[in-house]
Amino acid sequence: MLTIDLYSRIPIYQQVIDGIKEQVLLGILREGEQIPSIRELSVEISTNPNTVSKSYSELERTGVLHAAVGKGYFVAIGASERIRKDMVFEERKTLIGAAENLKRIGITEEELQTWLREVYQNEATKEKNET
Amino acid sequence: MLTIDLYSRIPIYQQVIDGIKEQVLLGILREGEQIPSIRELSVEISTNPNTVSKSYSELERTGVLHAAVGKGYFVAIGASERIRKDMVFEERKTLIGAAENLKRIGITEEELQTWLREVYQNEATKEKNET
Amino acid sequence: MLTIDLYSRIPIYQQVIDGIKEQVLLGILREGEQIPSIRELSVEISTNPNTVSKSYSELERTGVLHAAVGKGYFVAIGASERIRKDMVFEERKTLIGAAENLKRIGITEEELQTWLREVYQNEATKEKNET
Amino acid sequence: MLTIDLYSRIPIYQQVIDGIKEQVLLGILREGEQIPSIRELSVEISTNPNTVSKSYSELERTGVLHAAVGKGYFVAIGASERIRKDMVFEERKTLIGAAENLKRIGITEEELQTWLREVYQNEATKEKNET
DNA sequence: GTGGTCTAGACCACT
DNA sequence: GTGGTCTAGACCACG
């Protein structure tokens, strides 16, 4: 089940993309499996079908979904691994960028490592973070 | 001297804000010092005065600049420390967010710490990173 | 319906801000409710959309409104209480400031209290006062 | 001696006006007495002579000062009483306005009177208040 | 349709 | 000269 934050500055269509990827990554959606139709999902999250359509198109373009005309959308084979790689690439870039900035400001390596240690000691790390 | 990327997805006014903060942080602009007038800067970076005005207003609102009508804009007293604090807060949030996502994907704490070590071994860390 | 005085020394965008706050405070606009779009309001009060946009942005920044791109502006949850608190803070400052000045000039506490009593005896207290 | 707050949003020429009136009211400047020349004062408060000139002109227009060509500016006869009356009128308006707003928001008369009592119990009430 | 950004130009008050 | 406000018009991303 996708949860959409209508108050977020992140566009709804982007939240849908992130949500689908998340579910594939967590195995909630399996490769080859059919996902809700545009119409169904748009009702579920009370949004415009055009918005969901935009998300699905983008996901098809990036190889996460596969569109079968007249049948619906399916999770592409190999989607999980592809998503994982992209995500590592992106998040790594974000992490290193932040670390560089913090270094420039004068934060020591020790402080950073302490913060990271806390992240790994927390068991529940469920949600995504926005700026 | 501010460098603006007209083709960036980051709004020009935001780039100006970031640039000014950067210069204050690096001591290029000193506290109490007068900065280029709206008209001057708008010519320098080839934008509309209104755009620069928006940046300067926002910077005044956040306590980085001080506006003196008829005289110009000045770097506020205490601006540097204020910027530094805000930046640590923001970048820390970004770093921890990325770390949490990477943890969820299955990246180990050791891998992350290796990446960070590299950041701190590089001496030149010059550029700013945006999301 | 907002009434704007084009000849006032109070900027139009500020009058819009005050008017919206007023309507939220009076319950004319309810929390969560959608307000007129920038274009609609700008037509209604015969001003430029940019001016209304400035007002709405400021109101979003202060937590009174919530912007949903593509959908419109909505009254933020908790806006009413937030406005009330801010207003008490501001008006109290003004009141005490005026009282201090009057005291210095030689007005007695009794005189002031008489004036206040009159305010509270009048039932109709309808209009807003600006500096 | 006039104290000017360069960081205030109140125009310098207005601060000069307020300061002169203040000094007349407090008897620091006596009626008939000569006040500093435009040039002297502008040096004293490190500002543009035009600014001081604007203040003096305005003060002459409102009957606080009297200009003697070639000799300088003098405090007008009756200035003190006139200032006092104007000030009472203005501050009373401000006070009552704030009180009306506070009443509308739901502040009780008792609360207001408590605040006023505090003002009158404080012995030192020296400074002017800005919004 | 919505809001967000930007340009080009204007007028005003202040120094 | 400075900043502050406003208008008229444009283009973009989003729903």
Coordinates of C-alpha atoms (C1' of nucleotides) in Angstrom, one line a residue:
Chain A
M1 CA 0.0 0.0 0.0
L2 CA 1.4 3.3 -1.0
T3 CA 1.4 6.2 1.4
I4 CA 1.4 9.7 -0.2
D5 CA 2.2 12.8 1.7
L6 CA 0.0 15.5 0.2
Y7 CA 1.8 18.1 2.3
S8 CA 5.3 17.3 1.0
R9 CA 7.1 19.5 -1.5
I10 CA 8.0 16.3 -3.4
P11 CA 5.7 16.0 -6.3
I12 CA 3.1 13.3 -6.0
Y13 CA 4.2 11.6 -9.2
Q14 CA 7.7 11.3 -7.7
Q15 CA 6.4 9.9 -4.5
V16 CA 4.6 7.2 -6.4
I17 CA 7.8 6.4 -8.3
D18 CA 9.7 6.2 -5.0
G19 CA 7.0 4.1 -3.4
I20 CA 6.9 1.5 -6.2
K21 CA 10.7 1.2 -6.2
E22 CA 10.6 0.9 -2.5
Q23 CA 8.1 -2.0 -2.7
V24 CA 10.1 -3.8 -5.3
L25 CA 13.2 -3.4 -3.3
L26 CA 11.5 -4.8 -0.2
G27 CA 10.0 -7.7 -2.1
I28 CA 6.5 -6.5 -1.5
L29 CA 6.2 -6.4 -5.3
R30 CA 7.9 -9.3 -7.0
E31 CA 9.5 -9.3 -10.4
G32 CA 7.0 -10.3 -13.1
E33 CA 4.1 -9.5 -10.8
Q34 CA 1.3 -7.3 -12.0
I35 CA 0.8 -4.0 -10.2
P36 CA -2.4 -2.1 -9.7
S37 CA -3.8 -0.4 -12.8
I38 CA -3.4 3.3 -13.2
R39 CA -7.1 3.7 -12.4
E40 CA -7.0 1.6 -9.3
L41 CA -4.0 3.3 -7.8
S42 CA -5.2 6.7 -8.6
V43 CA -8.4 5.9 -6.7
E44 CA -6.4 4.4 -3.8
I45 CA -4.3 7.5 -3.3
S46 CA -7.0 9.9 -4.3
T47 CA -5.1 11.6 -7.1
N48 CA -5.4 12.3 -10.8
P49 CA -5.0 9.3 -13.1
N50 CA -2.7 11.5 -15.2
T51 CA -0.4 11.7 -12.3
V52 CA -0.1 8.0 -11.8
S53 CA 0.2 7.5 -15.5
K54 CA 3.2 9.9 -15.5
S55 CA 4.8 7.8 -12.7
Y56 CA 4.2 4.5 -14.5
S57 CA 5.6 5.9 -17.8
E58 CA 8.7 7.1 -16.0
L59 CA 9.1 3.8 -14.3
E60 CA 8.8 2.0 -17.6
R61 CA 11.3 4.3 -19.2
T62 CA 13.8 3.5 -16.5
G63 CA 13.2 -0.3 -16.8
V64 CA 11.4 -0.9 -13.5
L65 CA 8.1 -1.6 -15.0
H66 CA 7.0 -3.4 -18.2
A67 CA 3.8 -2.3 -19.9
A68 CA 1.7 -5.0 -21.6
V69 CA -0.8 -3.3 -23.8
G70 CA -4.3 -4.2 -22.8
K71 CA -3.2 -6.2 -19.8
G72 CA -1.5 -3.7 -17.5
Y73 CA 1.8 -3.0 -15.9
F74 CA 4.2 -5.6 -14.5
V75 CA 7.4 -5.4 -12.5
A76 CA 10.3 -5.9 -14.9
I77 CA 12.7 -8.8 -14.6
G78 CA 15.9 -7.6 -12.9
A79 CA 14.2 -4.5 -11.6
S80 CA 15.2 -5.1 -8.0
E81 CA 18.9 -5.3 -8.7
R82 CA 18.7 -2.3 -11.1
I83 CA 16.9 -0.2 -8.5
R84 CA 19.4 -1.2 -5.8
K85 CA 22.3 -0.1 -7.9
D86 CA 20.8 3.2 -8.8
M87 CA 19.9 3.9 -5.3
V88 CA 23.3 3.1 -3.9
F89 CA 24.8 5.3 -6.6
E90 CA 22.5 8.2 -5.7
E91 CA 22.5 7.9 -2.0
R92 CA 26.3 7.5 -2.0
K93 CA 26.6 10.7 -3.9
T94 CA 24.3 12.4 -1.4
L95 CA 26.2 11.1 1.5
I96 CA 29.6 12.0 0.2
G97 CA 28.4 15.4 -0.8
A98 CA 27.1 16.1 2.7
A99 CA 30.2 14.7 4.2
E100 CA 32.4 17.1 2.1
N101 CA 30.3 20.0 3.1
L102 CA 30.5 19.1 6.7
K103 CA 34.3 18.6 6.4
R104 CA 34.6 22.1 4.9
I105 CA 32.6 23.6 7.8
G106 CA 35.0 22.0 10.2
I107 CA 33.2 18.9 11.4
T108 CA 35.7 16.2 12.3
E109 CA 35.7 12.7 10.9
E110 CA 35.1 11.4 14.4
E111 CA 31.9 13.3 14.8
L112 CA 30.6 12.0 11.5
Q113 CA 31.5 8.4 12.3
T114 CA 29.6 8.8 15.6
W115 CA 26.5 9.9 13.8
L116 CA 26.8 6.9 11.5
R117 CA 27.2 4.6 14.3
E118 CA 24.0 5.8 15.8
V119 CA 22.2 5.1 12.5
Y120 CA 23.4 1.6 12.6
Q121 CA 22.6 1.0 16.2
N122 CA 19.0 2.1 15.7
E123 CA 17.0 -1.0 14.6
A124 CA 14.0 0.7 13.2
T125 CA 14.9 2.7 10.1
K126 CA 11.8 2.8 8.2
E127 CA 11.1 6.0 6.5
K128 CA 12.6 8.1 3.7
N129 CA 13.9 11.5 4.4
E130 CA 13.2 14.7 2.6
T131 CA 15.1 17.9 2.6
Chain B
M1 CA 32.7 36.7 -7.5
L2 CA 29.5 34.7 -7.8
T3 CA 29.2 32.1 -10.5
I4 CA 25.6 31.3 -11.6
D5 CA 24.6 28.4 -13.7
L6 CA 21.6 29.5 -15.8
Y7 CA 20.9 26.0 -16.9
S8 CA 20.8 24.5 -13.4
R9 CA 17.5 23.2 -12.0
I10 CA 18.3 25.2 -8.9
P11 CA 16.6 28.6 -9.2
I12 CA 19.0 31.6 -9.8
Y13 CA 17.8 33.3 -6.7
Q14 CA 18.7 30.2 -4.6
Q15 CA 22.1 30.0 -6.2
V16 CA 22.7 33.6 -5.2
I17 CA 21.6 32.8 -1.7
D18 CA 24.0 29.9 -1.5
G19 CA 26.8 31.8 -3.0
I20 CA 26.6 34.7 -0.6
K21 CA 26.4 32.3 2.4
E22 CA 29.4 30.5 1.0
Q23 CA 31.4 33.7 0.7
V24 CA 30.5 34.8 4.2
L25 CA 31.5 31.4 5.5
L26 CA 34.8 31.5 3.8
G27 CA 35.5 35.0 5.0
I28 CA 35.5 36.5 1.5
L29 CA 32.7 38.7 2.8
R30 CA 33.3 40.0 6.3
E31 CA 30.7 40.7 8.9
G32 CA 29.6 44.4 8.8
E33 CA 31.0 44.7 5.3
Q34 CA 28.8 46.2 2.5
I35 CA 28.0 43.8 -0.3
P36 CA 27.3 44.7 -4.0
S37 CA 24.1 46.6 -4.5
I38 CA 21.2 44.8 -6.1
R39 CA 21.7 46.6 -9.3
E40 CA 25.4 46.0 -9.4
L41 CA 25.1 42.3 -8.7
S42 CA 22.3 41.9 -11.2
V43 CA 24.6 43.3 -13.9
E44 CA 27.5 41.2 -12.8
I45 CA 25.6 37.9 -13.1
S46 CA 23.4 39.1 -15.9
T47 CA 20.0 38.6 -14.2
N48 CA 17.1 40.8 -13.4
P49 CA 17.4 43.1 -10.3
N50 CA 14.2 41.5 -9.0
T51 CA 15.8 38.2 -8.8
V52 CA 18.7 39.5 -6.8
S53 CA 16.3 41.4 -4.7
K54 CA 14.5 38.2 -3.8
S55 CA 17.8 36.6 -2.8
Y56 CA 18.8 39.5 -0.6
S57 CA 15.4 39.8 1.0
E58 CA 15.5 36.1 1.9
L59 CA 19.0 36.5 3.3
E60 CA 17.9 39.5 5.4
R61 CA 15.0 37.5 6.7
T62 CA 17.3 34.7 7.8
G63 CA 19.7 37.1 9.5
V64 CA 22.6 36.9 7.1
L65 CA 22.3 40.3 5.7
H66 CA 21.1 43.7 6.9
A67 CA 19.3 46.1 4.6
A68 CA 19.8 49.8 4.9
V69 CA 17.4 51.6 2.5
G70 CA 19.3 54.3 0.6
K71 CA 22.7 52.8 1.6
G72 CA 22.7 49.2 0.6
Y73 CA 23.1 45.7 2.1
F74 CA 25.6 44.7 4.7
V75 CA 26.7 41.4 6.1
A76 CA 25.0 41.0 9.5
I77 CA 26.9 40.7 12.7
G78 CA 27.0 37.0 13.7
A79 CA 26.1 35.9 10.2
S80 CA 29.0 33.5 9.8
E81 CA 28.2 31.6 13.0
R82 CA 24.5 31.5 12.2
I83 CA 25.2 30.1 8.7
R84 CA 27.5 27.5 10.0
K85 CA 25.0 26.3 12.5
D86 CA 22.2 26.1 10.0
M87 CA 24.5 24.3 7.6
V88 CA 25.6 21.7 10.1
F89 CA 22.0 21.1 10.9
E90 CA 20.9 20.6 7.3
E91 CA 23.9 18.6 6.1
R92 CA 23.7 16.4 9.1
K93 CA 20.1 15.7 8.3
T94 CA 21.0 14.9 4.7
L95 CA 23.9 12.7 5.7
I96 CA 21.9 10.7 8.2
G97 CA 19.0 10.4 5.8
A98 CA 21.3 9.0 3.1
A99 CA 23.0 6.7 5.6
E100 CA 19.6 5.3 6.7
N101 CA 18.6 4.6 3.2
L102 CA 21.9 2.9 2.4
K103 CA 21.6 0.8 5.6
R104 CA 18.1 -0.3 4.5
I105 CA 19.5 -1.3 1.1
G106 CA 22.1 -3.4 2.8
I107 CA 25.2 -1.4 2.8
T108 CA 27.3 -2.2 5.8
E109 CA 28.6 0.3 8.3
E110 CA 32.1 -0.6 7.2
E111 CA 31.5 0.4 3.6
L112 CA 30.1 3.8 4.7
Q113 CA 33.0 4.5 7.0
T114 CA 35.4 3.7 4.1
W115 CA 33.7 6.2 1.9
L116 CA 33.9 8.8 4.6
R117 CA 37.6 8.1 5.2
E118 CA 38.2 8.9 1.6
V119 CA 36.5 12.2 1.9
Y120 CA 38.7 13.1 4.8
Q121 CA 41.8 12.0 3.0
N122 CA 41.2 14.1 0.0
E123 CA 42.7 17.5 0.7
A124 CA 40.8 19.5 -1.9
T125 CA 37.2 19.6 -1.2
K126 CA 36.2 22.7 -3.0
E127 CA 32.8 22.5 -4.6
K128 CA 29.3 22.8 -3.2
N129 CA 26.9 20.0 -3.8
E130 CA 23.2 20.4 -4.2
T131 CA 20.4 17.9 -4.2
Chain C
M1 CA -14.0 39.0 0.5
L2 CA -10.8 41.0 0.9
T3 CA -10.9 44.8 0.8
I4 CA -7.8 46.5 -0.4
D5 CA -6.9 50.2 -0.1
L6 CA -4.7 51.1 -3.0
Y7 CA -3.9 54.4 -1.6
S8 CA -2.8 53.2 1.8
R9 CA 0.9 53.4 2.7
I10 CA 0.6 49.8 3.7
P11 CA 1.8 47.7 0.8
I12 CA -0.9 45.7 -1.0
Y13 CA 0.9 42.4 -0.4
Q14 CA 0.8 43.2 3.3
Q15 CA -2.9 44.1 3.2
V16 CA -3.5 40.7 1.6
I17 CA -1.5 39.0 4.3
D18 CA -3.4 40.8 7.1
G19 CA -6.7 40.1 5.4
I20 CA -6.2 36.4 5.0
K21 CA -5.0 36.1 8.6
E22 CA -8.1 38.0 9.7
Q23 CA -10.4 35.7 7.8
V24 CA -8.7 32.6 9.3
L25 CA -9.0 34.1 12.7
L26 CA -12.6 34.9 12.3
G27 CA -13.4 31.4 10.9
I28 CA -14.4 32.7 7.5
L29 CA -11.6 30.5 6.2
R30 CA -11.4 27.2 7.9
E31 CA -8.3 25.1 8.4
G32 CA -7.7 22.7 5.6
E33 CA -9.9 24.7 3.3
Q34 CA -8.7 25.8 -0.1
I35 CA -8.4 29.5 -0.7
P36 CA -8.8 31.4 -3.9
S37 CA -6.0 30.8 -6.4
I38 CA -3.4 33.5 -7.0
R39 CA -5.0 34.3 -10.3
E40 CA -8.5 34.4 -9.0
L41 CA -7.6 36.7 -6.1
S42 CA -5.5 38.9 -8.2
V43 CA -8.5 39.5 -10.4
E44 CA -10.8 40.0 -7.5
I45 CA -8.7 42.7 -5.9
S46 CA -7.5 44.1 -9.3
T47 CA -3.8 43.6 -8.6
N48 CA -1.0 41.7 -10.3
P49 CA -0.7 38.0 -9.7
N50 CA 2.9 38.5 -8.5
T51 CA 1.7 40.7 -5.7
V52 CA -0.7 38.0 -4.5
S53 CA 2.0 35.4 -5.0
K54 CA 4.3 37.3 -2.6
S55 CA 1.5 37.4 0.0
Y56 CA 0.8 33.7 -0.3
S57 CA 4.4 32.8 -0.2
E58 CA 4.9 34.8 3.0
L59 CA 1.9 33.2 4.5
E60 CA 3.2 29.8 3.7
R61 CA 6.6 30.6 5.2
T62 CA 4.9 31.6 8.4
G63 CA 2.8 28.4 8.5
V64 CA -0.6 30.0 7.8
L65 CA -1.0 28.5 4.3
H66 CA 0.1 25.3 2.6
A67 CA 1.0 25.4 -1.1
A68 CA 0.2 22.4 -3.3
V69 CA 1.6 23.0 -6.7
G70 CA -0.9 22.2 -9.4
K71 CA -3.7 22.2 -6.9
G72 CA -3.7 25.5 -5.0
Y73 CA -3.3 27.0 -1.6
F74 CA -4.9 25.6 1.5
V75 CA -5.2 27.0 5.1
A76 CA -2.7 25.1 7.2
I77 CA -3.7 23.0 10.1
G78 CA -3.2 24.9 13.3
A79 CA -3.1 28.2 11.4
S80 CA -5.7 29.8 13.6
E81 CA -4.0 29.2 16.9
R82 CA -0.6 30.2 15.4
I83 CA -2.0 33.5 14.1
R84 CA -3.6 34.2 17.4
K85 CA -0.4 33.7 19.4
D86 CA 1.6 35.8 17.0
M87 CA -1.0 38.5 17.2
V88 CA -1.2 38.6 21.0
F89 CA 2.6 38.8 21.0
E90 CA 2.7 41.7 18.6
E91 CA -0.2 43.7 19.9
R92 CA 1.0 43.3 23.4
K93 CA 4.3 44.7 22.4
T94 CA 2.6 47.6 20.8
L95 CA 0.3 48.2 23.7
I96 CA 3.1 48.2 26.3
G97 CA 5.2 50.4 24.1
A98 CA 2.5 53.0 23.8
A99 CA 1.8 52.8 27.5
E100 CA 5.5 53.3 28.3
N101 CA 5.6 56.4 26.1
L102 CA 2.4 57.8 27.6
K103 CA 3.7 57.2 31.1
R104 CA 6.9 59.1 30.3
I105 CA 4.8 62.0 29.0
G106 CA 3.0 62.1 32.2
I107 CA -0.3 60.3 31.6
T108 CA -1.4 58.6 34.8
E109 CA -2.3 54.9 35.1
E110 CA -5.8 55.9 35.9
E111 CA -6.3 57.8 32.6
L112 CA -5.0 54.8 30.7
Q113 CA -7.3 52.4 32.5
T114 CA -10.2 54.6 31.7
W115 CA -9.4 54.5 28.0
L116 CA -9.2 50.7 28.2
R117 CA -12.4 50.5 30.0
E118 CA -14.1 52.4 27.2
V119 CA -12.7 49.9 24.6
Y120 CA -14.2 47.0 26.5
Q121 CA -17.5 48.7 27.0
N122 CA -17.9 49.3 23.3
E123 CA -19.5 46.2 21.8
A124 CA -18.6 46.8 18.2
T125 CA -14.9 46.6 17.7
K126 CA -14.7 45.7 14.1
E127 CA -11.8 47.3 12.3
K128 CA -8.1 46.5 12.2
N129 CA -5.5 49.1 13.1
E130 CA -2.2 49.4 11.5
T131 CA 0.8 51.5 12.5
Chain D
M1 CA 23.1 63.7 22.5
L2 CA 21.1 61.9 19.8
T3 CA 21.5 58.2 19.5
I4 CA 20.7 56.8 16.0
D5 CA 20.1 53.1 15.4
L6 CA 21.5 52.4 11.9
Y7 CA 20.0 48.9 12.0
S8 CA 16.5 50.1 12.6
R9 CA 13.9 50.0 9.8
I10 CA 12.9 53.4 11.0
P11 CA 14.4 56.0 8.6
I12 CA 17.3 58.0 10.0
Y13 CA 15.6 61.3 9.3
Q14 CA 12.6 60.1 11.3
Q15 CA 14.8 59.0 14.2
V16 CA 16.3 62.5 14.2
I17 CA 12.9 64.0 14.3
D18 CA 11.8 61.7 17.2
G19 CA 15.1 62.4 19.0
I20 CA 14.8 66.2 18.8
K21 CA 11.2 66.0 20.0
E22 CA 12.2 63.8 22.8
Q23 CA 14.9 66.2 24.0
V24 CA 12.5 69.1 23.9
L25 CA 9.9 67.1 25.8
L26 CA 12.5 66.1 28.5
G27 CA 13.7 69.7 28.8
I28 CA 17.2 68.8 27.4
L29 CA 16.5 71.3 24.7
R30 CA 14.7 74.4 26.0
E31 CA 12.3 76.6 24.1
G32 CA 14.1 79.4 22.3
E33 CA 17.4 77.6 22.6
Q34 CA 19.6 77.1 19.5
I35 CA 20.2 73.6 18.4
P36 CA 23.2 72.1 16.6
S37 CA 23.6 73.2 13.0
I38 CA 22.8 70.7 10.2
R39 CA 26.5 70.3 9.6
E40 CA 27.3 69.7 13.2
L41 CA 24.6 67.2 13.8
S42 CA 25.3 65.3 10.6
V43 CA 28.9 64.9 11.7
E44 CA 27.9 63.9 15.2
I45 CA 25.7 61.1 14.0
S46 CA 27.8 60.3 10.9
T47 CA 25.1 60.8 8.4
N48 CA 24.4 62.8 5.3
P49 CA 23.6 66.5 5.8
N50 CA 20.7 66.1 3.5
T51 CA 19.1 63.7 5.9
V52 CA 19.4 66.1 8.8
S53 CA 18.2 68.9 6.7
K54 CA 15.1 66.9 5.9
S55 CA 14.5 66.3 9.6
Y56 CA 14.9 70.0 10.5
S57 CA 12.6 71.1 7.6
E58 CA 10.0 68.7 8.8
L59 CA 10.4 69.9 12.4
E60 CA 10.0 73.5 11.2
R61 CA 6.9 72.6 9.2
T62 CA 5.3 71.1 12.3
G63 CA 6.2 74.1 14.5
V64 CA 8.8 72.5 16.6
L65 CA 11.7 74.4 15.3
H66 CA 12.1 77.9 14.0
A67 CA 14.7 78.7 11.3
A68 CA 16.5 82.0 11.6
V69 CA 18.2 82.5 8.2
G70 CA 22.0 82.8 8.6
K71 CA 21.8 82.1 12.3
G72 CA 20.5 78.5 12.6
Y73 CA 17.6 76.6 14.0
F74 CA 16.0 77.3 17.4
V75 CA 13.4 75.5 19.4
A76 CA 10.1 77.2 18.8
I77 CA 8.1 78.8 21.6
G78 CA 5.4 76.5 22.7
A79 CA 7.0 73.5 21.1
S80 CA 7.0 71.4 24.2
E81 CA 3.3 71.6 24.8
R82 CA 2.6 71.1 21.1
I83 CA 4.7 68.0 21.0
R84 CA 3.2 66.7 24.1
K85 CA -0.3 67.0 22.8
D86 CA 0.6 65.4 19.4
M87 CA 2.3 62.5 21.2
V88 CA -0.6 61.9 23.5
F89 CA -2.9 61.9 20.6
E90 CA -0.8 59.4 18.6
E91 CA 0.2 57.1 21.4
R92 CA -3.4 57.0 22.6
K93 CA -4.5 56.0 19.2
T94 CA -1.9 53.3 19.1
L95 CA -2.8 52.0 22.5
I96 CA -6.5 51.9 21.9
G97 CA -5.9 50.2 18.5
A98 CA -3.9 47.5 20.1
A99 CA -6.4 47.1 22.9
E100 CA -9.2 46.7 20.4
N101 CA -7.3 44.1 18.5
L102 CA -6.4 42.2 21.7
K103 CA -10.1 42.4 22.8
R104 CA -11.2 40.9 19.5
I105 CA -8.7 38.1 19.9
G106 CA -10.1 37.3 23.3
I107 CA -7.8 38.9 25.8
T108 CA -9.7 40.0 28.8
E109 CA -9.7 43.5 30.3
E110 CA -8.1 42.1 33.4
E111 CA -5.1 40.8 31.5
L112 CA -4.6 44.1 29.8
Q113 CA -4.8 46.0 33.1
T114 CA -2.2 43.7 34.6
W115 CA 0.2 44.5 31.8
L116 CA -0.3 48.2 32.3
R117 CA 0.2 47.9 36.0
E118 CA 3.6 46.3 35.3
V119 CA 4.5 49.2 33.1
Y120 CA 3.7 51.7 35.8
Q121 CA 5.5 49.7 38.5
N122 CA 8.7 49.7 36.5
E123 CA 10.6 52.8 37.4
A124 CA 12.9 53.0 34.4
T125 CA 11.1 53.4 31.2
K126 CA 13.6 55.0 29.0
E127 CA 13.6 53.8 25.5
K128 CA 11.3 54.1 22.5
N129 CA 9.8 51.0 21.0
E130 CA 9.7 49.9 17.5
T131 CA 7.6 47.4 15.7
Chain E
dG1 C1' -6.3 24.6 -14.3
dT2 C1' -2.4 25.3 -10.3
dG3 C1' 2.0 27.5 -8.1
dG4 C1' 7.2 28.9 -9.0
dT5 C1' 10.5 31.5 -11.4
dC6 C1' 12.1 35.1 -14.3
dT7 C1' 12.4 39.4 -17.2
dA8 C1' 11.7 44.3 -18.3
dG9 C1' 10.2 48.1 -16.9
dA10 C1' 8.3 51.6 -13.6
dC11 C1' 7.6 54.7 -9.4
dC12 C1' 8.5 55.7 -4.6
dA13 C1' 11.1 56.8 -0.2
dC14 C1' 15.5 57.3 1.7
dT15 C1' 20.7 58.7 2.0
Chain F
dG1 C1' 22.9 56.4 -5.8
dT2 C1' 20.2 52.8 -2.6
dG3 C1' 16.3 49.3 -1.4
dG4 C1' 11.0 48.3 -1.7
dT5 C1' 6.9 47.7 -4.2
dC6 C1' 4.2 47.0 -8.2
dT7 C1' 2.8 45.9 -13.1
dA8 C1' 2.7 43.2 -17.4
dG9 C1' 4.0 39.5 -19.5
dA10 C1' 6.3 35.0 -20.2
dC11 C1' 7.7 29.9 -19.5
dC12 C1' 8.0 25.9 -16.7
dA13 C1' 6.6 21.8 -13.8
dC14 C1' 2.6 19.7 -11.6
dG15 C1' -2.2 17.6 -11.2

